[in-house]
PDB file of C-alpha atoms in Angstrom:
ATOM      1  CA  UNK A 124      29.178  54.291  12.781  1.00  0.00           C
ATOM      2  CA  UNK A 125      27.343  57.117  12.099  1.00  0.00           C
ATOM      3  CA  UNK A 126      23.631  56.262  11.619  1.00  0.00           C
ATOM      4  CA  UNK A 127      21.795  56.220   8.194  1.00  0.00           C
ATOM      5  CA  UNK A 128      19.757  59.239   7.323  1.00  0.00           C
ATOM      6  CA  UNK A 129      17.584  59.221   4.052  1.00  0.00           C
ATOM      7  CA  UNK A 130      16.420  62.241   2.918  1.00  0.00           C
ATOM      8  CA  UNK A 131      13.339  61.414   1.029  1.00  0.00           C
ATOM      9  CA  UNK A 132       9.436  61.543   0.894  1.00  0.00           C
ATOM     10  CA  UNK A 133       6.940  58.687   1.204  1.00  0.00           C
ATOM     11  CA  UNK A 134       5.655  58.875  -2.430  1.00  0.00           C
ATOM     12  CA  UNK A 135       9.263  59.236  -3.896  1.00  0.00           C
ATOM     13  CA  UNK A 136       9.657  55.987  -6.396  1.00  0.00           C
ATOM     14  CA  UNK A 137      13.338  56.033  -6.265  1.00  0.00           C
ATOM     15  CA  UNK A 138      12.946  56.369  -2.428  1.00  0.00           C
ATOM     16  CA  UNK A 139      11.102  53.297  -2.321  1.00  0.00           C
ATOM     17  CA  UNK A 140      13.906  51.463  -4.195  1.00  0.00           C
ATOM     18  CA  UNK A 141      16.319  52.423  -1.330  1.00  0.00           C
ATOM     19  CA  UNK A 142      13.795  51.530   1.470  1.00  0.00           C
ATOM     20  CA  UNK A 143      13.337  48.005  -0.085  1.00  0.00           C
ATOM     21  CA  UNK A 144      16.998  47.548  -0.022  1.00  0.00           C
ATOM     22  CA  UNK A 145      17.218  48.968   3.707  1.00  0.00           C
ATOM     23  CA  UNK A 146      14.450  46.121   4.360  1.00  0.00           C
ATOM     24  CA  UNK A 147      16.383  43.599   2.798  1.00  0.00           C
ATOM     25  CA  UNK A 148      19.175  44.100   5.025  1.00  0.00           C
ATOM     26  CA  UNK A 149      17.109  44.936   8.035  1.00  0.00           C
ATOM     27  CA  UNK A 150      18.946  48.052   9.036  1.00  0.00           C
ATOM     28  CA  UNK A 151      17.882  50.836  11.414  1.00  0.00           C
ATOM     29  CA  UNK A 152      17.506  53.992   9.609  1.00  0.00           C
ATOM     30  CA  UNK A 153      16.095  57.475   9.989  1.00  0.00           C
ATOM     31  CA  UNK A 154      13.856  59.032   7.400  1.00  0.00           C
ATOM     32  CA  UNK A 155      14.163  62.991   7.013  1.00  0.00           C
ATOM     33  CA  UNK A 156      11.314  64.000   4.831  1.00  0.00           C
ATOM     34  CA  UNK A 157      11.862  66.742   2.187  1.00  0.00           C
ATOM     35  CA  UNK A 158       9.597  68.828   0.123  1.00  0.00           C
ATOM     36  CA  UNK A 159       8.275  67.138  -2.950  1.00  0.00           C
ATOM     37  CA  UNK A 160       9.230  70.462  -4.755  1.00  0.00           C
ATOM     38  CA  UNK A 161      11.498  73.357  -4.451  1.00  0.00           C
ATOM     39  CA  UNK A 162      12.721  75.111  -2.543  1.00  0.00           C
ATOM     40  CA  UNK A 163      14.476  72.826  -0.307  1.00  0.00           C
ATOM     41  CA  UNK A 164      16.358  74.825   2.151  1.00  0.00           C
ATOM     42  CA  UNK A 165      17.410  72.090   4.400  1.00  0.00           C
ATOM     43  CA  UNK A 166      18.771  69.650   1.470  1.00  0.00           C
ATOM     44  CA  UNK A 167      20.642  71.927  -0.739  1.00  0.00           C
ATOM     45  CA  UNK A 168      23.138  73.086   2.090  1.00  0.00           C
ATOM     46  CA  UNK A 169      24.173  69.540   2.259  1.00  0.00           C
ATOM     47  CA  UNK A 170      24.502  68.602  -1.439  1.00  0.00           C
ATOM     48  CA  UNK A 171      25.804  72.041  -2.584  1.00  0.00           C
ATOM     49  CA  UNK A 172      22.618  72.492  -4.811  1.00  0.00           C
ATOM     50  CA  UNK A 173      21.588  69.071  -5.803  1.00  0.00           C
ATOM     51  CA  UNK A 174      17.966  68.715  -5.551  1.00  0.00           C
ATOM     52  CA  UNK A 175      17.011  65.340  -6.401  1.00  0.00           C
ATOM     53  CA  UNK A 176      15.711  62.721  -4.128  1.00  0.00           C
ATOM     54  CA  UNK A 177      16.549  60.655  -2.291  1.00  0.00           C
ATOM     55  CA  UNK A 178      19.913  61.479  -0.705  1.00  0.00           C
ATOM     56  CA  UNK A 179      21.823  59.448   1.637  1.00  0.00           C
ATOM     57  CA  UNK A 180      23.595  61.110   4.547  1.00  0.00           C
ATOM     58  CA  UNK A 181      26.169  59.427   7.094  1.00  0.00           C
ATOM     59  CA  UNK A 182      27.580  62.073   8.991  1.00  0.00           C
ATOM     60  CA  UNK A 183      29.322  64.797   6.899  1.00  0.00           C
ATOM     61  CA  UNK A 184      28.994  62.621   3.721  1.00  0.00           C
ATOM     62  CA  UNK A 185      26.423  62.970   1.093  1.00  0.00           C
ATOM     63  CA  UNK A 186      25.487  60.315  -1.354  1.00  0.00           C
ATOM     64  CA  UNK A 187      23.294  61.386  -4.444  1.00  0.00           C
ATOM     65  CA  UNK A 188      21.261  59.291  -6.679  1.00  0.00           C
ATOM     66  CA  UNK A 189      19.574  55.962  -5.811  1.00  0.00           C
ATOM     67  CA  UNK A 190      22.108  54.030  -7.862  1.00  0.00           C
ATOM     68  CA  UNK A 191      25.094  55.161  -5.830  1.00  0.00           C
ATOM     69  CA  UNK A 192      23.023  55.183  -2.487  1.00  0.00           C
ATOM     70  CA  UNK A 193      22.315  51.384  -2.692  1.00  0.00           C
ATOM     71  CA  UNK A 194      25.804  50.513  -3.495  1.00  0.00           C
ATOM     72  CA  UNK A 195      27.344  52.607  -0.745  1.00  0.00           C
ATOM     73  CA  UNK A 196      24.606  50.916   1.747  1.00  0.00           C
ATOM     74  CA  UNK A 197      25.786  47.558   0.833  1.00  0.00           C
ATOM     75  CA  UNK A 198      29.436  48.581   0.871  1.00  0.00           C
ATOM     76  CA  UNK A 199      29.218  49.755   4.635  1.00  0.00           C
ATOM     77  CA  UNK A 200      26.630  47.095   5.508  1.00  0.00           C
ATOM     78  CA  UNK A 201      27.609  44.135   3.467  1.00  0.00           C
ATOM     79  CA  UNK A 202      25.357  41.365   4.846  1.00  0.00           C
ATOM     80  CA  UNK A 203      22.956  40.227   3.646  1.00  0.00           C
ATOM     81  CA  UNK A 204      24.056  41.176   0.351  1.00  0.00           C
ATOM     82  CA  UNK A 205      22.146  43.018  -2.259  1.00  0.00           C
ATOM     83  CA  UNK A 206      23.681  40.885  -4.968  1.00  0.00           C
ATOM     84  CA  UNK A 207      22.823  37.256  -3.450  1.00  0.00           C
ATOM     85  CA  UNK A 208      24.152  35.489  -6.386  1.00  0.00           C
ATOM     86  CA  UNK A 209      27.242  37.271  -6.388  1.00  0.00           C
ATOM     87  CA  UNK A 210      26.327  38.156 -10.005  1.00  0.00           C
ATOM     88  CA  UNK A 211      26.392  41.983 -10.050  1.00  0.00           C
ATOM     89  CA  UNK A 212      25.933  42.270 -13.698  1.00  0.00           C
ATOM     90  CA  UNK A 213      22.487  40.768 -13.568  1.00  0.00           C
ATOM     91  CA  UNK A 214      21.261  43.239 -11.014  1.00  0.00           C
ATOM     92  CA  UNK A 215      23.040  46.234 -12.777  1.00  0.00           C
ATOM     93  CA  UNK A 216      21.072  45.202 -15.865  1.00  0.00           C
ATOM     94  CA  UNK A 217      17.735  45.056 -13.864  1.00  0.00           C
ATOM     95  CA  UNK A 218      18.499  48.284 -12.294  1.00  0.00           C
ATOM     96  CA  UNK A 219      19.283  50.259 -15.573  1.00  0.00           C
ATOM     97  CA  UNK A 220      16.145  48.832 -17.106  1.00  0.00           C
ATOM     98  CA  UNK A 221      13.946  49.715 -14.173  1.00  0.00           C
ATOM     99  CA  UNK A 222      15.278  53.417 -13.810  1.00  0.00           C
ATOM    100  CA  UNK A 223      15.052  54.178 -17.322  1.00  0.00           C
ATOM    101  CA  UNK A 224      12.854  52.184 -19.722  1.00  0.00           C
ATOM    102  CA  UNK A 225      10.207  50.939 -16.931  1.00  0.00           C
ATOM    103  CA  UNK A 226      10.176  54.394 -15.229  1.00  0.00           C
ATOM    104  CA  UNK A 227       9.623  56.149 -18.271  1.00  0.00           C
ATOM    105  CA  UNK A 228       6.390  53.961 -18.979  1.00  0.00           C
ATOM    106  CA  UNK A 229       5.442  54.324 -15.201  1.00  0.00           C
ATOM    107  CA  UNK A 230       5.434  58.218 -15.518  1.00  0.00           C
ATOM    108  CA  UNK A 231       3.479  58.298 -18.679  1.00  0.00           C
ATOM    109  CA  UNK A 232       0.879  56.023 -17.481  1.00  0.00           C
ATOM    110  CA  UNK A 233       0.516  57.555 -13.954  1.00  0.00           C
ATOM    111  CA  UNK A 234       0.446  61.324 -15.136  1.00  0.00           C
ATOM    112  CA  UNK A 235      -1.293  60.639 -18.076  1.00  0.00           C
ATOM    113  CA  UNK A 236      -4.149  58.972 -16.166  1.00  0.00           C
ATOM    114  CA  UNK A 237      -4.191  61.669 -13.399  1.00  0.00           C
ATOM    115  CA  UNK A 238      -4.332  64.198 -16.246  1.00  0.00           C
ATOM    116  CA  UNK A 239      -5.665  67.426 -15.429  1.00  0.00           C
ATOM    117  CA  UNK A 240      -5.682  66.523 -11.382  1.00  0.00           C
ATOM    118  CA  UNK A 241      -1.742  67.295 -11.652  1.00  0.00           C
ATOM    119  CA  UNK A 242      -1.026  70.163  -9.284  1.00  0.00           C
ATOM    120  CA  UNK A 243       0.240  72.983 -11.676  1.00  0.00           C
ATOM    121  CA  UNK A 244       2.995  73.516  -8.900  1.00  0.00           C
ATOM    122  CA  UNK A 245       4.343  69.896  -9.483  1.00  0.00           C
ATOM    123  CA  UNK A 246       4.291  70.541 -12.945  1.00  0.00           C
ATOM    124  CA  UNK A 247       6.141  73.930 -13.037  1.00  0.00           C
ATOM    125  CA  UNK A 248       8.759  72.227 -10.759  1.00  0.00           C
ATOM    126  CA  UNK A 249       9.180  69.166 -12.837  1.00  0.00           C
ATOM    127  CA  UNK A 250       9.637  71.336 -15.932  1.00  0.00           C
ATOM    128  CA  UNK A 251      12.511  73.284 -14.183  1.00  0.00           C
ATOM    129  CA  UNK A 252      13.935  69.744 -13.027  1.00  0.00           C
ATOM    130  CA  UNK A 253      13.880  68.221 -16.667  1.00  0.00           C
ATOM    131  CA  UNK A 254      14.532  71.529 -18.630  1.00  0.00           C
ATOM    132  CA  UNK A 255      11.545  70.654 -21.022  1.00  0.00           C
ATOM    133  CA  UNK A 256       7.743  71.087 -21.007  1.00  0.00           C
ATOM    134  CA  UNK A 257       5.542  68.768 -18.790  1.00  0.00           C
ATOM    135  CA  UNK A 258       2.825  68.296 -21.151  1.00  0.00           C
ATOM    136  CA  UNK A 259      -0.158  66.330 -19.572  1.00  0.00           C
ATOM    137  CA  UNK A 260      -2.157  66.525 -22.705  1.00  0.00           C
ATOM    138  CA  UNK A 261       0.650  64.542 -24.483  1.00  0.00           C
ATOM    139  CA  UNK A 262       0.806  62.213 -21.423  1.00  0.00           C
ATOM    140  CA  UNK A 263      -2.844  61.506 -21.601  1.00  0.00           C
ATOM    141  CA  UNK A 264      -2.571  60.393 -25.323  1.00  0.00           C
ATOM    142  CA  UNK A 265       0.160  58.219 -24.572  1.00  0.00           C
ATOM    143  CA  UNK A 266      -1.153  56.580 -21.324  1.00  0.00           C
ATOM    144  CA  UNK A 267      -2.777  53.849 -23.155  1.00  0.00           C
ATOM    145  CA  UNK A 268       0.433  52.942 -24.881  1.00  0.00           C
ATOM    146  CA  UNK A 269       2.302  53.275 -21.933  1.00  0.00           C
ATOM    147  CA  UNK A 270       0.130  50.782 -20.234  1.00  0.00           C
ATOM    148  CA  UNK A 271       0.664  48.158 -22.910  1.00  0.00           C
ATOM    149  CA  UNK A 272       4.389  48.549 -22.459  1.00  0.00           C
ATOM    150  CA  UNK A 273       3.988  48.203 -18.691  1.00  0.00           C
ATOM    151  CA  UNK A 274       2.165  45.002 -19.035  1.00  0.00           C
ATOM    152  CA  UNK A 275       4.890  43.668 -21.461  1.00  0.00           C
ATOM    153  CA  UNK A 276       7.636  44.507 -19.028  1.00  0.00           C
ATOM    154  CA  UNK A 277       5.710  42.586 -16.607  1.00  0.00           C
ATOM    155  CA  UNK A 278       5.696  39.523 -18.831  1.00  0.00           C
ATOM    156  CA  UNK A 279       9.704  39.642 -19.149  1.00  0.00           C
ATOM    157  CA  UNK A 280       9.669  39.700 -15.281  1.00  0.00           C
ATOM    158  CA  UNK A 281       7.346  36.669 -15.294  1.00  0.00           C
ATOM    159  CA  UNK A 282       9.737  34.915 -17.456  1.00  0.00           C
ATOM    160  CA  UNK A 283      12.622  35.324 -14.889  1.00  0.00           C
ATOM    161  CA  UNK A 284      10.283  33.611 -12.407  1.00  0.00           C
ATOM    162  CA  UNK A 285       8.955  31.025 -14.460  1.00  0.00           C
ATOM    163  CA  UNK A 286      11.076  28.092 -12.759  1.00  0.00           C
ATOM    164  CA  UNK A 287       9.198  29.022  -9.431  1.00  0.00           C
ATOM    165  CA  UNK A 288      12.012  30.839  -7.824  1.00  0.00           C
ATOM    166  CA  UNK A 289      10.881  33.381  -5.076  1.00  0.00           C
ATOM    167  CA  UNK A 290      12.773  36.363  -6.229  1.00  0.00           C
ATOM    168  CA  UNK A 291      14.449  37.519  -9.550  1.00  0.00           C
ATOM    169  CA  UNK A 292      17.835  35.952  -8.767  1.00  0.00           C
ATOM    170  CA  UNK A 293      16.700  32.806  -6.626  1.00  0.00           C
ATOM    171  CA  UNK A 294      15.454  32.272  -3.130  1.00  0.00           C
ATOM    172  CA  UNK A 295      17.090  35.508  -2.071  1.00  0.00           C
ATOM    173  CA  UNK A 296      15.756  38.966  -2.702  1.00  0.00           C
ATOM    174  CA  UNK A 297      18.433  41.619  -4.034  1.00  0.00           C
ATOM    175  CA  UNK A 298      18.858  44.934  -5.758  1.00  0.00           C
ATOM    176  CA  UNK A 299      17.323  43.172  -8.974  1.00  0.00           C
ATOM    177  CA  UNK A 300      13.980  43.028  -6.872  1.00  0.00           C
ATOM    178  CA  UNK A 301      13.977  46.503  -5.363  1.00  0.00           C
ATOM    179  CA  UNK A 302      14.790  47.932  -8.965  1.00  0.00           C
ATOM    180  CA  UNK A 303      11.895  46.390 -10.753  1.00  0.00           C
ATOM    181  CA  UNK A 304       9.497  46.408  -7.812  1.00  0.00           C
ATOM    182  CA  UNK A 305       9.345  50.090  -7.131  1.00  0.00           C
ATOM    183  CA  UNK A 306       7.882  51.023 -10.445  1.00  0.00           C
ATOM    184  CA  UNK A 307       4.902  48.620  -9.843  1.00  0.00           C
ATOM    185  CA  UNK A 308       4.376  50.125  -6.421  1.00  0.00           C
ATOM    186  CA  UNK A 309       4.603  53.662  -7.915  1.00  0.00           C
ATOM    187  CA  UNK A 310       1.893  52.709 -10.360  1.00  0.00           C
ATOM    188  CA  UNK A 311      -0.341  51.104  -7.693  1.00  0.00           C
ATOM    189  CA  UNK A 312       0.153  53.784  -5.298  1.00  0.00           C
ATOM    190  CA  UNK A 313      -1.027  56.783  -7.380  1.00  0.00           C
ATOM    191  CA  UNK A 314      -3.365  54.853  -9.886  1.00  0.00           C
ATOM    192  CA  UNK A 315      -5.322  52.091  -7.952  1.00  0.00           C
ATOM    193  CA  UNK A 316      -6.740  49.691 -10.519  1.00  0.00           C
ATOM    194  CA  UNK A 317      -4.386  50.559 -13.395  1.00  0.00           C
ATOM    195  CA  UNK A 318      -2.413  47.605 -12.884  1.00  0.00           C
ATOM    196  CA  UNK A 319      -3.117  46.263  -9.430  1.00  0.00           C
ATOM    197  CA  UNK A 320      -3.199  42.846 -10.305  1.00  0.00           C
ATOM    198  CA  UNK A 321      -2.182  40.998 -13.594  1.00  0.00           C
ATOM    199  CA  UNK A 322      -3.654  37.557 -13.400  1.00  0.00           C
ATOM    200  CA  UNK A 323      -2.706  36.881 -16.782  1.00  0.00           C
ATOM    201  CA  UNK A 324       0.974  37.474 -16.051  1.00  0.00           C
ATOM    202  CA  UNK A 325       1.728  34.282 -13.959  1.00  0.00           C
ATOM    203  CA  UNK A 326       3.607  34.759 -11.123  1.00  0.00           C
ATOM    204  CA  UNK A 327       4.100  38.406 -11.122  1.00  0.00           C
ATOM    205  CA  UNK A 328       1.485  39.123  -8.282  1.00  0.00           C
ATOM    206  CA  UNK A 329       2.962  36.490  -5.913  1.00  0.00           C
ATOM    207  CA  UNK A 330       6.433  37.993  -6.549  1.00  0.00           C
ATOM    208  CA  UNK A 331       5.256  41.623  -6.108  1.00  0.00           C
ATOM    209  CA  UNK A 332       3.475  40.482  -2.640  1.00  0.00           C
ATOM    210  CA  UNK A 333       6.915  38.882  -1.563  1.00  0.00           C
ATOM    211  CA  UNK A 334       9.150  42.006  -2.013  1.00  0.00           C
ATOM    212  CA  UNK A 335       6.315  44.244  -0.528  1.00  0.00           C
ATOM    213  CA  UNK A 336       6.279  41.967   2.835  1.00  0.00           C
ATOM    214  CA  UNK A 337      10.173  42.434   3.267  1.00  0.00           C
ATOM    215  CA  UNK A 338       9.513  45.938   4.544  1.00  0.00           C
ATOM    216  CA  UNK A 339      11.765  48.978   5.062  1.00  0.00           C
ATOM    217  CA  UNK A 340      13.809  47.818   7.870  1.00  0.00           C
ATOM    218  CA  UNK A 341      13.613  49.742  11.303  1.00  0.00           C
ATOM    219  CA  UNK A 342      12.380  53.242  10.570  1.00  0.00           C
ATOM    220  CA  UNK A 343      12.281  56.239  12.744  1.00  0.00           C
ATOM    221  CA  UNK A 344      12.108  59.822  11.941  1.00  0.00           C
ATOM    222  CA  UNK A 345      14.436  62.896  12.038  1.00  0.00           C
ATOM    223  CA  UNK A 346      13.951  66.632  11.515  1.00  0.00           C
ATOM    224  CA  UNK A 347      15.965  68.455   8.694  1.00  0.00           C
ATOM    225  CA  UNK A 348      17.448  70.911  11.225  1.00  0.00           C
ATOM    226  CA  UNK A 349      18.770  67.904  13.224  1.00  0.00           C
ATOM    227  CA  UNK A 350      20.291  66.453   9.955  1.00  0.00           C
ATOM    228  CA  UNK A 351      22.205  69.769   9.610  1.00  0.00           C
ATOM    229  CA  UNK A 352      23.384  69.572  13.059  1.00  0.00           C
ATOM    230  CA  UNK A 353      24.848  66.058  12.558  1.00  0.00           C
ATOM    231  CA  UNK A 354      26.533  66.887   9.176  1.00  0.00           C
ATOM    232  CA  UNK A 355      28.149  70.085  11.170  1.00  0.00           C
ATOM    233  CA  UNK A 356      29.385  67.952  14.008  1.00  0.00           C
ATOM    234  CA  UNK A 357      31.070  65.312  11.738  1.00  0.00           C
ATOM    235  CA  UNK A 358      33.934  65.250   9.269  1.00  0.00           C
ATOM    236  CA  UNK A 359      33.740  63.444   5.787  1.00  0.00           C
ATOM    237  CA  UNK A 360      35.600  60.150   5.499  1.00  0.00           C
ATOM    238  CA  UNK A 361      38.891  60.035   3.427  1.00  0.00           C
ATOM    239  CA  UNK A 362      38.057  58.311  -0.005  1.00  0.00           C
ATOM    240  CA  UNK A 363      40.216  56.551  -2.457  1.00  0.00           C
ATOM    241  CA  UNK A 364      41.355  57.810  -5.901  1.00  0.00           C
ATOM    242  CA  UNK A 365      41.956  56.049  -8.953  1.00  0.00           C
ATOM    243  CA  UNK A 366      45.695  56.481  -9.878  1.00  0.00           C
ATOM    244  CA  UNK A 367      44.792  57.994 -13.446  1.00  0.00           C
ATOM    245  CA  UNK A 368      43.006  60.910 -11.794  1.00  0.00           C
ATOM    246  CA  UNK A 369      45.113  61.599  -8.779  1.00  0.00           C
ATOM    247  CA  UNK A 370      46.521  64.833 -10.410  1.00  0.00           C
ATOM    248  CA  UNK A 371      42.899  66.291 -10.117  1.00  0.00           C
ATOM    249  CA  UNK A 372      43.085  66.105  -6.374  1.00  0.00           C
ATOM    250  CA  UNK A 373      42.552  69.389  -4.756  1.00  0.00           C
ATOM    251  CA  UNK A 374      41.449  71.011  -7.806  1.00  0.00           C
ATOM    252  CA  UNK A 375      38.072  72.933  -8.375  1.00  0.00           C
ATOM    253  CA  UNK A 376      35.360  70.820 -10.302  1.00  0.00           C
ATOM    254  CA  UNK A 377      31.891  70.910 -11.207  1.00  0.00           C
ATOM    255  CA  UNK A 378      29.907  67.475 -11.043  1.00  0.00           C
ATOM    256  CA  UNK A 379      26.299  67.412 -12.518  1.00  0.00           C
ATOM    257  CA  UNK A 380      23.743  64.869 -13.664  1.00  0.00           C
ATOM    258  CA  UNK A 381      23.822  64.456 -17.690  1.00  0.00           C
ATOM    259  CA  UNK A 382      20.067  63.747 -17.922  1.00  0.00           C
ATOM    260  CA  UNK A 383      17.852  65.779 -15.681  1.00  0.00           C
ATOM    261  CA  UNK A 384      18.265  67.654 -12.790  1.00  0.00           C
ATOM    262  CA  UNK A 385      21.516  69.174 -13.831  1.00  0.00           C
ATOM    263  CA  UNK A 386      22.126  71.716 -10.911  1.00  0.00           C
ATOM    264  CA  UNK A 387      26.014  71.693 -10.386  1.00  0.00           C
ATOM    265  CA  UNK A 388      27.954  70.513  -7.509  1.00  0.00           C
ATOM    266  CA  UNK A 389      30.990  72.561  -7.025  1.00  0.00           C
ATOM    267  CA  UNK A 390      33.921  71.746  -4.807  1.00  0.00           C
ATOM    268  CA  UNK A 391      37.365  70.438  -4.765  1.00  0.00           C
ATOM    269  CA  UNK A 392      37.963  66.887  -6.253  1.00  0.00           C
ATOM    270  CA  UNK A 393      38.582  64.708  -3.344  1.00  0.00           C
ATOM    271  CA  UNK A 394      38.471  61.058  -4.906  1.00  0.00           C
ATOM    272  CA  UNK A 395      37.059  58.612  -7.336  1.00  0.00           C
ATOM    273  CA  UNK A 396      36.385  54.807  -7.709  1.00  0.00           C
ATOM    274  CA  UNK A 397      35.150  53.065 -11.179  1.00  0.00           C
ATOM    275  CA  UNK A 398      31.902  53.706  -9.971  1.00  0.00           C
ATOM    276  CA  UNK A 399      31.706  57.261  -8.081  1.00  0.00           C
ATOM    277  CA  UNK A 400      33.042  60.730  -8.156  1.00  0.00           C
ATOM    278  CA  UNK A 401      33.826  62.684  -4.887  1.00  0.00           C
ATOM    279  CA  UNK A 402      34.239  66.409  -3.957  1.00  0.00           C
ATOM    280  CA  UNK A 403      34.803  68.147  -1.013  1.00  0.00           C
ATOM    281  CA  UNK A 404      32.915  71.346  -0.237  1.00  0.00           C
ATOM    282  CA  UNK A 405      33.348  73.884   2.590  1.00  0.00           C
ATOM    283  CA  UNK A 406      29.939  75.091   3.516  1.00  0.00           C
ATOM    284  CA  UNK A 407      29.874  78.562   5.528  1.00  0.00           C
ATOM    285  CA  UNK A 408      27.346  77.146   7.933  1.00  0.00           C
ATOM    286  CA  UNK A 409      28.332  73.487   7.960  1.00  0.00           C
ATOM    287  CA  UNK A 410      31.889  73.168   7.561  1.00  0.00           C
ATOM    288  CA  UNK A 411      33.341  70.532   5.324  1.00  0.00           C
ATOM    289  CA  UNK A 412      30.767  68.242   3.475  1.00  0.00           C
ATOM    290  CA  UNK A 413      31.795  65.316   1.330  1.00  0.00           C
ATOM    291  CA  UNK A 414      29.392  64.885  -1.671  1.00  0.00           C
ATOM    292  CA  UNK A 415      29.550  61.997  -3.785  1.00  0.00           C
ATOM    293  CA  UNK A 416      27.890  61.018  -7.041  1.00  0.00           C
ATOM    294  CA  UNK A 417      27.766  57.741  -9.459  1.00  0.00           C
ATOM    295  CA  UNK A 418      30.111  57.837 -12.534  1.00  0.00           C
ATOM    296  CA  UNK A 419      27.534  56.623 -14.690  1.00  0.00           C
ATOM    297  CA  UNK A 420      25.266  59.214 -15.771  1.00  0.00           C
ATOM    298  CA  UNK A 421      27.546  62.125 -14.398  1.00  0.00           C
ATOM    299  CA  UNK A 422      29.832  64.552 -15.684  1.00  0.00           C
ATOM    300  CA  UNK A 423      32.873  66.069 -14.191  1.00  0.00           C
ATOM    301  CA  UNK A 424      34.442  69.393 -15.457  1.00  0.00           C
ATOM    302  CA  UNK A 425      37.205  71.908 -14.168  1.00  0.00           C
ATOM    303  CA  UNK A 426      36.009  75.159 -12.693  1.00  0.00           C
TER     304      UNK A 426
END
């Protein structure tokens, strides 16, 4: 099987979520570091324009968004499972909460605390990504409120651990832990001292340390040019298609995120599952590339 390539950068919170999942499984993988801000000339040829990080590459198949990436990793490498109790609903709920509610509070707390130290180039890039102002002054005003919300969310996590279990679903770590952990890692990485320790939230710090100790599996580094060479030498896998969408196969469609980073991915519709949508692109330099996005949070439209 072709190796795992994760297009990422080390300070990316959503990349940390994926890295912890790779650690849970003890997998070997290659980190292909991409720029924090645009342009990303060695990433967008693979994705067809999608610019968010992380992106998973396996041969000529490209998986966008951490929500799909972790599930594709679990599908290809099922043991140990990212759903240790078999209750996927619990992990799904933790992930949506971590990616939306807790992440937004973390962003406010971090950038409100950094304030005028935020790089203007980063601000400009994130305004282009989100389509709205990156208002540092407003974030500074909201940072104290965001911190109260983070501590309240931490207390909810502690309730899940109150019976003494090691991880959020029991004695084995899973996606739920990675999805909750990366936000606290994000805050502690960028704003040391803000919520480094929460002694008044019993059990949270021990859980955080246990997740941190999992590590990231076996990492090596790969140059972006080499990742492009790997994609050019491979062919995308065949994918399934839901019966109700089979009539769309081969038609030109556009996929795009519904929240932010809405750069369209245009290709021929190649397949679908209840959780994903796939297109086939024909890149002039790389040849055929399969690009896959989650169904949840992404739109599909005819071109």
